Short mmCIF file of C-alpha atoms in Angstrom, two decimals:
data_model
loop_
_atom_site.label_atom_id
_atom_site.label_comp_id
_atom_site.label_asym_id
_atom_site.label_seq_id
_atom_site.Cartn_x
_atom_site.Cartn_y
_atom_site.Cartn_z
CA UNK A 1 99.71 -57.55 147.03
CA UNK A 2 102.65 -55.20 146.80
CA UNK A 3 103.33 -56.99 143.45
CA UNK A 4 100.14 -56.03 141.90
CA UNK A 5 100.11 -52.45 143.22
CA UNK A 6 103.47 -51.75 141.75
CA UNK A 7 102.03 -52.90 138.49
CA UNK A 8 98.63 -51.30 138.90
CA UNK A 9 99.16 -48.55 136.01
CA UNK A 10 100.06 -51.21 133.63
CA UNK A 11 97.03 -53.27 134.41
CA UNK A 12 94.97 -50.09 134.17
CA UNK A 13 96.10 -49.44 130.66
CA UNK A 14 94.99 -53.14 129.80
CA UNK A 15 91.67 -52.62 131.58
CA UNK A 16 91.05 -49.80 129.34
CA UNK A 17 91.50 -51.73 126.21
CA UNK A 18 89.43 -54.45 127.52
CA UNK A 19 86.53 -51.91 128.33
CA UNK A 20 86.82 -50.33 125.01
CA UNK A 21 86.42 -53.53 123.17
CA UNK A 22 83.38 -54.47 125.31
CA UNK A 23 81.77 -51.06 125.01
CA UNK A 24 82.22 -51.20 121.13
CA UNK A 25 81.50 -54.77 120.64
CA UNK A 26 78.21 -54.25 122.86
CA UNK A 27 77.21 -51.37 120.66
CA UNK A 28 77.62 -53.20 117.62
CA UNK A 29 76.09 -56.31 118.88
CA UNK A 30 73.15 -54.23 120.14
CA UNK A 31 72.43 -52.70 116.39
CA UNK A 32 72.72 -56.04 115.18
CA UNK A 33 70.50 -57.86 117.37
CA UNK A 34 67.99 -55.28 117.20
CA UNK A 35 68.11 -55.21 113.03
CA UNK A 36 68.14 -59.00 112.83
CA UNK A 37 65.86 -59.73 115.94
CA UNK A 38 63.05 -57.34 114.27
CA UNK A 39 63.73 -58.98 110.75
CA UNK A 40 63.12 -62.26 112.47
CA UNK A 41 59.55 -60.95 113.36
CA UNK A 42 58.28 -60.21 109.93
CA UNK A 43 55.72 -62.55 108.39
CA UNK A 44 57.50 -62.55 104.92
CA UNK A 45 59.81 -65.49 104.55
CA UNK A 46 62.61 -63.68 103.19
CA UNK A 47 63.55 -61.33 106.17
CA UNK A 48 63.01 -64.15 108.29
CA UNK A 49 65.50 -66.40 106.44
CA UNK A 50 67.89 -63.49 106.32
CA UNK A 51 67.76 -63.36 110.27
CA UNK A 52 67.94 -67.12 110.62
CA UNK A 53 71.07 -67.56 108.46
CA UNK A 54 72.71 -64.63 110.41
CA UNK A 55 71.95 -66.17 113.69
CA UNK A 56 72.72 -69.72 113.06
CA UNK A 57 76.09 -68.82 111.48
CA UNK A 58 77.32 -66.41 114.10
CA UNK A 59 76.27 -68.48 116.80
CA UNK A 60 77.77 -71.50 115.64
CA UNK A 61 81.14 -70.19 115.11
CA UNK A 62 83.10 -69.63 118.24
CA UNK A 63 84.10 -66.15 118.81
CA UNK A 64 87.82 -67.07 118.85
CA UNK A 65 87.49 -68.77 115.53
CA UNK A 66 85.78 -65.29 114.10
CA UNK A 67 88.50 -63.35 115.64
CA UNK A 68 91.38 -65.38 114.13
CA UNK A 69 89.49 -65.49 110.88
CA UNK A 70 89.02 -61.58 110.98
CA UNK A 71 92.81 -61.14 111.59
CA UNK A 72 94.65 -63.59 109.44
CA UNK A 73 92.15 -64.80 106.46
CA UNK A 74 90.34 -61.60 105.80
CA UNK A 75 93.49 -59.72 104.96
CA UNK A 76 94.35 -62.77 102.79
CA UNK A 77 91.11 -62.69 100.99
CA UNK A 78 90.46 -59.06 100.37
CA UNK A 79 93.78 -57.27 100.76
CA UNK A 80 92.46 -55.08 103.57
CA UNK A 81 94.11 -55.44 106.95
CA UNK A 82 91.76 -54.34 109.60
CA UNK A 83 93.06 -52.52 112.73
CA UNK A 84 93.54 -55.42 115.26
CA UNK A 85 91.42 -53.72 117.84
CA UNK A 86 88.55 -53.00 115.26
CA UNK A 87 88.71 -56.60 114.35
CA UNK A 88 88.13 -57.74 117.87
CA UNK A 89 85.23 -55.42 118.17
CA UNK A 90 83.84 -56.66 115.08
CA UNK A 91 84.19 -60.33 115.87
CA UNK A 92 82.77 -60.19 119.49
CA UNK A 93 80.05 -57.85 117.99
CA UNK A 94 78.95 -60.17 115.16
CA UNK A 95 78.89 -63.07 117.63
CA UNK A 96 77.20 -61.76 120.44
CA UNK A 97 74.70 -59.96 118.17
CA UNK A 98 73.66 -63.13 116.94
CA UNK A 99 72.69 -64.19 120.53
CA UNK A 100 71.05 -60.83 121.12
CA UNK A 101 68.98 -61.21 117.91
CA UNK A 102 67.34 -64.11 119.31
CA UNK A 103 66.80 -62.51 122.41
CA UNK A 104 64.96 -59.51 120.67
CA UNK A 105 62.94 -61.86 118.58
CA UNK A 106 61.54 -63.74 121.60
CA UNK A 107 60.98 -60.32 123.65
CA UNK A 108 58.85 -58.83 120.65
CA UNK A 109 56.82 -62.30 120.22
CA UNK A 110 56.12 -62.31 123.93
CA UNK A 111 54.25 -58.94 123.76
CA UNK A 112 50.70 -59.67 124.20
CA UNK A 113 48.80 -59.93 121.13
CA UNK A 114 46.03 -57.96 122.25
CA UNK A 115 48.63 -54.86 122.21
CA UNK A 116 49.13 -55.66 118.54
CA UNK A 117 45.66 -56.03 117.76
CA UNK A 118 44.98 -52.76 119.48
CA UNK A 119 47.52 -50.78 117.11
CA UNK A 120 45.80 -52.48 114.16
CA UNK A 121 42.54 -51.07 115.37
CA UNK A 122 44.10 -47.71 115.85
CA UNK A 123 45.03 -47.80 112.47
CA UNK A 124 48.80 -47.29 113.40
CA UNK A 125 51.56 -47.72 110.92
CA UNK A 126 54.06 -50.76 111.29
CA UNK A 127 56.78 -48.14 112.48
CA UNK A 128 54.46 -46.57 114.74
CA UNK A 129 53.34 -49.89 116.37
CA UNK A 130 57.08 -51.07 116.79
CA UNK A 131 58.15 -47.54 118.04
CA UNK A 132 55.25 -46.71 120.55
CA UNK A 133 54.00 -49.93 121.70
CA UNK A 134 55.66 -53.12 120.76
CA UNK A 135 59.48 -52.13 121.47
CA UNK A 136 59.01 -50.25 124.67
CA UNK A 137 57.26 -53.40 126.41
CA UNK A 138 59.91 -55.76 124.61
CA UNK A 139 62.71 -53.64 125.87
CA UNK A 140 61.96 -54.41 129.53
CA UNK A 141 61.89 -57.90 128.80
CA UNK A 142 65.09 -58.04 126.80
CA UNK A 143 67.23 -56.22 129.21
CA UNK A 144 67.85 -58.90 131.90
CA UNK A 145 69.29 -61.12 128.90
CA UNK A 146 71.05 -58.25 127.48
CA UNK A 147 73.07 -57.99 130.98
CA UNK A 148 74.16 -61.46 130.89
CA UNK A 149 75.18 -60.96 127.28
CA UNK A 150 77.19 -57.96 128.20
CA UNK A 151 79.15 -59.94 130.47
CA UNK A 152 79.51 -63.01 128.09
CA UNK A 153 81.06 -60.41 125.71
CA UNK A 154 83.27 -59.07 128.09
CA UNK A 155 84.60 -62.36 128.90
CA UNK A 156 84.97 -63.21 125.18
CA UNK A 157 87.39 -60.40 124.85
CA UNK A 158 90.01 -62.05 126.79
CA UNK A 159 91.05 -63.69 123.55
CA UNK A 160 92.05 -60.61 121.64
CA UNK A 161 95.41 -60.84 122.84
CA UNK A 162 96.11 -63.80 120.56
CA UNK A 163 95.81 -61.41 117.75
CA UNK A 164 98.07 -58.68 119.24
CA UNK A 165 95.75 -56.58 121.13
CA UNK A 166 97.17 -55.51 124.35
CA UNK A 167 94.18 -56.00 126.71
CA UNK A 168 94.07 -56.82 130.10
CA UNK A 169 94.92 -60.68 129.49
CA UNK A 170 97.80 -59.47 127.28
CA UNK A 171 98.99 -57.52 130.32
CA UNK A 172 98.81 -60.48 132.65
CA UNK A 173 100.78 -62.22 130.29
CA UNK A 174 103.41 -59.62 130.01
CA UNK A 175 103.84 -59.42 133.70
CA UNK A 176 103.98 -63.23 133.72
CA UNK A 177 106.67 -63.35 131.21
CA UNK A 178 108.74 -60.56 133.09
CA UNK A 179 108.53 -61.86 136.72
CA UNK A 180 107.57 -65.63 136.31
CA UNK A 181 104.81 -64.96 138.78
CA UNK A 182 101.87 -66.43 136.81
CA UNK A 183 99.44 -67.12 139.64
CA UNK A 184 99.58 -63.50 140.97
CA UNK A 185 99.68 -61.84 137.56
CA UNK A 186 96.45 -63.79 136.45
CA UNK A 187 94.93 -63.24 139.91
CA UNK A 188 95.23 -59.63 139.19
CA UNK A 189 93.77 -59.80 135.85
CA UNK A 190 90.83 -61.97 137.16
CA UNK A 191 90.00 -59.27 139.83
CA UNK A 192 89.86 -56.55 137.69
CA UNK A 193 87.60 -58.46 135.15
CA UNK A 194 85.39 -59.26 138.19
CA UNK A 195 85.38 -55.30 139.05
CA UNK A 196 84.59 -54.63 135.41
CA UNK A 197 81.83 -57.25 135.61
CA UNK A 198 80.31 -55.75 138.56
CA UNK A 199 80.30 -52.27 137.26
CA UNK A 200 78.52 -53.57 134.02
CA UNK A 201 75.97 -55.45 135.98
CA UNK A 202 75.11 -52.47 137.97
CA UNK A 203 74.71 -50.35 135.02
CA UNK A 204 72.36 -52.84 133.39
CA UNK A 205 70.46 -53.17 136.33
CA UNK A 206 69.69 -49.38 136.41
CA UNK A 207 68.69 -49.40 132.72
CA UNK A 208 66.30 -52.36 133.56
CA UNK A 209 64.82 -50.23 136.40
CA UNK A 210 64.23 -47.41 134.12
CA UNK A 211 62.58 -49.29 131.41
CA UNK A 212 60.13 -50.81 133.97
CA UNK A 213 59.39 -47.68 135.57
CA UNK A 214 58.71 -45.99 132.15
CA UNK A 215 56.00 -48.96 131.75
CA UNK A 216 54.67 -48.07 135.02
CA UNK A 217 55.83 -51.47 136.63
CA UNK A 218 57.67 -51.84 139.82
CA UNK A 219 61.27 -53.11 138.99
CA UNK A 220 61.70 -56.75 140.21
CA UNK A 221 63.37 -56.72 143.64
CA UNK A 222 61.65 -53.60 144.74
CA UNK A 223 62.71 -49.90 144.60
CA UNK A 224 65.44 -48.03 146.56
CA UNK A 225 69.34 -48.36 146.43
CA UNK A 226 69.31 -51.47 148.33
CA UNK A 227 67.40 -53.38 145.61
CA UNK A 228 70.05 -52.53 142.95
CA UNK A 229 72.87 -53.90 144.76
CA UNK A 230 71.03 -57.26 145.97
CA UNK A 231 70.95 -60.25 143.79
CA UNK A 232 68.00 -59.74 141.13
CA UNK A 233 64.84 -61.75 141.57
CA UNK A 234 64.46 -64.16 138.87
CA UNK A 235 61.64 -62.88 136.55
CA UNK A 236 58.97 -65.51 136.50
CA UNK A 237 60.88 -67.73 139.30
CA UNK A 238 57.34 -69.44 139.58
CA UNK A 239 58.18 -72.01 136.75
CA UNK A 240 59.36 -70.03 133.85
CA UNK A 241 62.93 -70.93 132.83
CA UNK A 242 65.12 -68.74 130.86
CA UNK A 243 68.58 -69.18 129.70
CA UNK B 1 94.22 -69.61 93.22
CA UNK B 2 93.23 -68.50 96.64
CA UNK B 3 91.90 -71.93 97.85
CA UNK B 4 94.00 -75.02 97.44
CA UNK B 5 91.98 -78.15 97.43
CA UNK B 6 94.92 -80.54 97.45
CA UNK B 7 96.24 -78.73 100.62
CA UNK B 8 92.82 -79.10 102.05
CA UNK B 9 92.75 -82.86 101.47
CA UNK B 10 96.10 -83.24 103.30
CA UNK B 11 95.09 -81.24 106.48
CA UNK B 12 91.67 -82.83 106.81
CA UNK B 13 92.75 -86.03 109.00
CA UNK B 14 94.76 -83.64 111.37
CA UNK B 15 91.80 -81.21 112.04
CA UNK B 16 89.42 -84.26 112.32
CA UNK B 17 91.88 -85.45 115.20
CA UNK B 18 91.51 -82.07 116.68
CA UNK B 19 87.82 -82.40 116.58
CA UNK B 20 87.97 -85.61 118.41
CA UNK B 21 89.71 -83.86 121.24
CA UNK B 22 87.28 -80.93 121.16
CA UNK B 23 84.53 -83.50 121.56
CA UNK B 24 86.22 -85.35 124.37
CA UNK B 25 86.84 -82.01 126.25
CA UNK B 26 83.05 -81.02 125.79
CA UNK B 27 81.63 -84.29 126.91
CA UNK B 28 83.57 -84.81 129.93
CA UNK B 29 83.33 -81.12 130.93
CA UNK B 30 79.75 -81.20 130.34
CA UNK B 31 79.32 -84.18 132.80
CA UNK B 32 81.11 -82.20 135.37
CA UNK B 33 79.19 -79.16 134.84
CA UNK B 34 76.00 -81.01 135.13
CA UNK B 35 76.87 -82.72 138.39
CA UNK B 36 78.78 -80.01 140.13
CA UNK B 37 76.13 -77.50 138.96
CA UNK B 38 73.46 -79.39 140.82
CA UNK B 39 75.36 -79.80 143.86
CA UNK B 40 75.91 -76.16 144.08
CA UNK B 41 72.42 -75.24 143.30
CA UNK B 42 71.41 -77.59 146.57
CA UNK B 43 74.15 -76.37 148.59
CA UNK B 44 73.04 -72.74 147.96
CA UNK B 45 69.85 -73.23 150.21
CA UNK B 46 72.04 -73.89 153.35
CA UNK B 47 72.54 -71.09 155.72
CA UNK B 48 76.07 -69.57 155.96
CA UNK B 49 77.65 -71.89 153.31
CA UNK B 50 75.28 -71.08 150.50
CA UNK B 51 76.14 -67.32 150.06
CA UNK B 52 79.83 -68.01 149.92
CA UNK B 53 79.44 -70.75 147.57
CA UNK B 54 77.25 -68.24 145.69
CA UNK B 55 79.97 -65.57 145.91
CA UNK B 56 82.63 -68.05 144.50
CA UNK B 57 80.45 -69.00 141.68
CA UNK B 58 79.64 -65.70 140.62
CA UNK B 59 83.31 -64.66 140.69
CA UNK B 60 83.88 -67.63 138.35
CA UNK B 61 80.94 -66.84 136.21
CA UNK B 62 81.80 -63.04 135.54
CA UNK B 63 85.61 -63.76 134.66
CA UNK B 64 87.05 -65.08 131.36
CA UNK B 65 87.60 -68.81 131.20
CA UNK B 66 90.87 -68.26 129.49
CA UNK B 67 92.37 -66.40 132.36
CA UNK B 68 90.88 -68.95 134.85
CA UNK B 69 92.40 -71.90 132.98
CA UNK B 70 95.95 -70.29 132.88
CA UNK B 71 95.80 -69.42 136.41
CA UNK B 72 94.73 -72.86 137.60
CA UNK B 73 97.28 -74.35 135.26
CA UNK B 74 100.00 -72.57 137.07
CA UNK B 75 98.43 -73.31 140.53
CA UNK B 76 98.27 -77.20 140.27
CA UNK B 77 101.49 -79.50 140.34
CA UNK B 78 102.91 -80.02 136.97
CA UNK B 79 102.18 -83.74 136.99
CA UNK B 80 98.58 -83.08 136.13
CA UNK B 81 98.11 -82.84 132.39
CA UNK B 82 96.89 -79.69 130.43
CA UNK B 83 93.68 -81.90 129.23
CA UNK B 84 92.70 -82.63 132.97
CA UNK B 85 92.96 -78.99 134.08
CA UNK B 86 91.17 -77.89 130.87
CA UNK B 87 88.28 -80.35 131.50
CA UNK B 88 88.22 -79.52 135.20
CA UNK B 89 88.18 -75.62 134.48
CA UNK B 90 85.64 -76.00 131.68
CA UNK B 91 83.23 -78.05 133.93
CA UNK B 92 83.64 -75.72 136.73
CA UNK B 93 83.18 -72.72 134.70
CA UNK B 94 79.91 -73.92 133.13
CA UNK B 95 78.90 -75.53 136.73
CA UNK B 96 78.40 -71.75 137.68
CA UNK B 97 75.86 -71.56 134.82
CA UNK B 98 74.12 -74.88 135.21
CA UNK B 99 73.70 -73.98 139.08
CA UNK B 100 71.68 -70.86 138.10
CA UNK B 101 69.62 -73.17 135.62
CA UNK B 102 68.90 -75.90 138.26
CA UNK B 103 68.07 -73.15 140.92
CA UNK B 104 65.42 -71.60 138.79
CA UNK B 105 64.09 -75.23 138.36
CA UNK B 106 64.17 -75.88 142.21
CA UNK B 107 62.70 -72.58 142.77
CA UNK B 108 59.73 -73.48 140.33
CA UNK B 109 58.89 -76.54 142.31
CA UNK B 110 55.46 -75.71 143.93
CA UNK B 111 55.51 -74.95 147.88
CA UNK B 112 52.77 -77.54 148.27
CA UNK B 113 55.44 -80.04 147.43
CA UNK B 114 57.73 -79.17 150.09
CA UNK B 115 54.93 -78.77 152.67
CA UNK B 116 53.84 -82.39 151.76
CA UNK B 117 57.19 -84.06 151.89
CA UNK B 118 57.32 -82.23 155.41
CA UNK B 119 53.95 -83.58 156.47
CA UNK B 120 55.06 -87.03 155.69
CA UNK B 121 58.11 -86.34 157.63
CA UNK B 122 60.30 -87.61 154.90
CA UNK B 123 63.92 -87.24 155.61
CA UNK B 124 65.90 -84.45 153.85
CA UNK B 125 67.57 -86.91 151.39
CA UNK B 126 64.26 -88.49 150.11
CA UNK B 127 62.51 -84.69 150.17
CA UNK B 128 65.34 -83.81 147.60
CA UNK B 129 65.93 -87.05 145.68
CA UNK B 130 62.33 -88.37 145.50
CA UNK B 131 60.28 -85.02 145.46
CA UNK B 132 62.12 -81.83 144.46
CA UNK B 133 64.69 -82.89 142.06
CA UNK B 134 62.94 -84.90 139.83
CA UNK B 135 60.45 -82.25 139.32
CA UNK B 136 63.08 -79.53 139.21
CA UNK B 137 65.41 -81.38 136.62
CA UNK B 138 62.81 -82.23 134.12
CA UNK B 139 61.69 -78.60 133.79
CA UNK B 140 65.24 -77.48 133.22
CA UNK B 141 66.59 -80.15 130.63
CA UNK B 142 66.22 -77.91 127.58
CA UNK B 143 67.83 -75.04 129.13
CA UNK B 144 70.81 -77.26 130.05
CA UNK B 145 71.09 -78.45 126.63
CA UNK B 146 72.17 -75.08 125.58
CA UNK B 147 75.08 -75.18 127.57
CA UNK B 148 76.64 -78.31 125.81
CA UNK B 149 76.77 -76.20 122.47
CA UNK B 150 78.23 -73.02 124.54
CA UNK B 151 81.11 -75.44 126.14
CA UNK B 152 81.75 -76.95 122.68
CA UNK B 153 82.47 -73.57 121.45
CA UNK B 154 84.57 -72.50 124.41
CA UNK B 155 86.90 -75.51 124.04
CA UNK B 156 89.43 -73.36 121.87
CA UNK B 157 90.15 -71.28 124.72
CA UNK B 158 92.05 -74.02 126.36
CA UNK B 159 94.73 -73.40 123.61
CA UNK B 160 96.32 -71.02 126.10
CA UNK B 161 97.24 -73.90 128.36
CA UNK B 162 98.43 -76.11 125.40
CA UNK B 163 95.53 -78.35 125.09
CA UNK B 164 95.66 -79.02 121.24
CA UNK B 165 92.05 -79.08 120.00
CA UNK B 166 90.79 -78.39 116.59
CA UNK B 167 91.44 -74.66 116.61
CA UNK B 168 94.94 -75.16 118.05
CA UNK B 169 95.82 -77.68 115.28
CA UNK B 170 94.56 -75.55 112.74
CA UNK B 171 96.79 -72.62 114.21
CA UNK B 172 99.72 -75.13 114.27
CA UNK B 173 99.31 -76.23 110.51
CA UNK B 174 98.67 -72.72 109.54
CA UNK B 175 101.79 -71.49 111.14
CA UNK B 176 103.87 -74.46 109.70
CA UNK B 177 102.74 -74.30 106.13
CA UNK B 178 101.99 -70.46 106.42
CA UNK B 179 98.59 -71.12 104.98
CA UNK B 180 95.86 -69.78 107.26
CA UNK B 181 92.98 -69.43 104.82
CA UNK B 182 92.22 -72.95 104.51
CA UNK B 183 92.98 -74.17 107.92
CA UNK B 184 91.02 -71.72 109.85
CA UNK B 185 88.35 -71.60 107.47
CA UNK B 186 88.07 -75.39 107.65
CA UNK B 187 88.45 -75.33 111.49
CA UNK B 188 85.19 -73.02 111.19
CA UNK B 189 83.38 -75.14 109.08
CA UNK B 190 84.00 -78.24 111.37
CA UNK B 191 82.54 -76.09 114.24
CA UNK B 192 79.39 -75.53 112.47
CA UNK B 193 79.30 -79.25 111.12
CA UNK B 194 78.96 -80.42 114.79
CA UNK B 195 77.11 -77.38 116.49
CA UNK B 196 74.48 -76.91 113.77
CA UNK B 197 73.19 -80.48 114.00
CA UNK B 198 73.38 -80.50 117.92
CA UNK B 199 71.31 -77.30 118.00
CA UNK B 200 68.67 -78.78 115.86
CA UNK B 201 68.79 -81.58 118.18
CA UNK B 202 68.50 -79.86 121.32
CA UNK B 203 65.64 -77.80 119.96
CA UNK B 204 63.77 -81.03 119.13
CA UNK B 205 64.47 -82.19 122.81
CA UNK B 206 63.30 -78.71 123.99
CA UNK B 207 59.81 -79.19 122.10
CA UNK B 208 59.49 -82.81 123.61
CA UNK B 209 59.96 -81.54 127.20
CA UNK B 210 58.13 -78.28 126.73
CA UNK B 211 54.94 -80.35 126.07
CA UNK B 212 54.92 -82.18 129.37
#
């Protein structure tokens, strides 16, 4: 324990980089997921094809391959050398965005058809329909899966040390190389990753509750602070399987 | 010329060798994930032990596989090969996911089924083995399929404990010949070559079981 406490500031620096990449990557993934997810729900074949290509390509390539490609191949092909942290954010964002796009598409398609018919009857434009009726309902549906994706993304950032970014894993490596204590050095990193994950999960649950409240629904698991900390009730546990 | 085809042809056999290691890791790891995940899902319903197992699995699920692999590799005696450690870590990591999938399946089994088993005074083993699990597992087959692809794409992480699979092979060749463009791009294409057909296959499986 003493070993880790002495090196805590070092770990904190690494954790901060990990958090930055996680938040940056999540922001990018969110924008991409929304854009391509909505494209995937449009009737015309062209936007749908674009969305499918994006999703299949970036889901199919491992995030790590993508990170390597951004760091080593892209400079060769284009002559531009991306900042390593930025390359990392881009790679994880593109990868997780592809998963998110599927979630967004499914959530929008799951909004009851009568809701859409009502907007047609009210003569709302496509933008009004999306913004006022469809997305707020789909949003509540997407959030639980987004929560899982944010954790996935955070875990995926562990590979960025391979292209020279000094994140939490890189710090664990440095400590290992300096002291030879692999087990303790990596245990420290694992614990901090776990803590970051718990904070992210807590934050996503807050968002979820807000989304449900705005729709006038009781958040799953009940109200009150206790419900936030408890393990969430799986929506549709009566038979629906998601994941 | 940016892309060298002669070089591409020369490195392809090595990369295919790497792909074979990747496939082995995935398949064996998947079998571990499927069986261990089921065990965890069942044990989670036991009093005291359940929450502890759940806590451990939650820790495994929310921390990076890469760090876990290095941690475990340092923990076990050196006789155990990196491949073995890699397969086990990969399998256990994904068991944390499959356990959740099985759990949702088990919770989806109607309460009357449990009650009927109880009324017939079936032993616990028969209740699980003949009533609950057959119904639960059938329902979650499509969801389990997705993890096969996810694991396939996570195998490169084992590179951190010197398992030489597809990406590590590409990386080695790239470093030796100082040509990353062909090697890494080809590695990416090979990943797609396996993962896209598997995705199509799983989607078909999904449709088949969804109809039941």
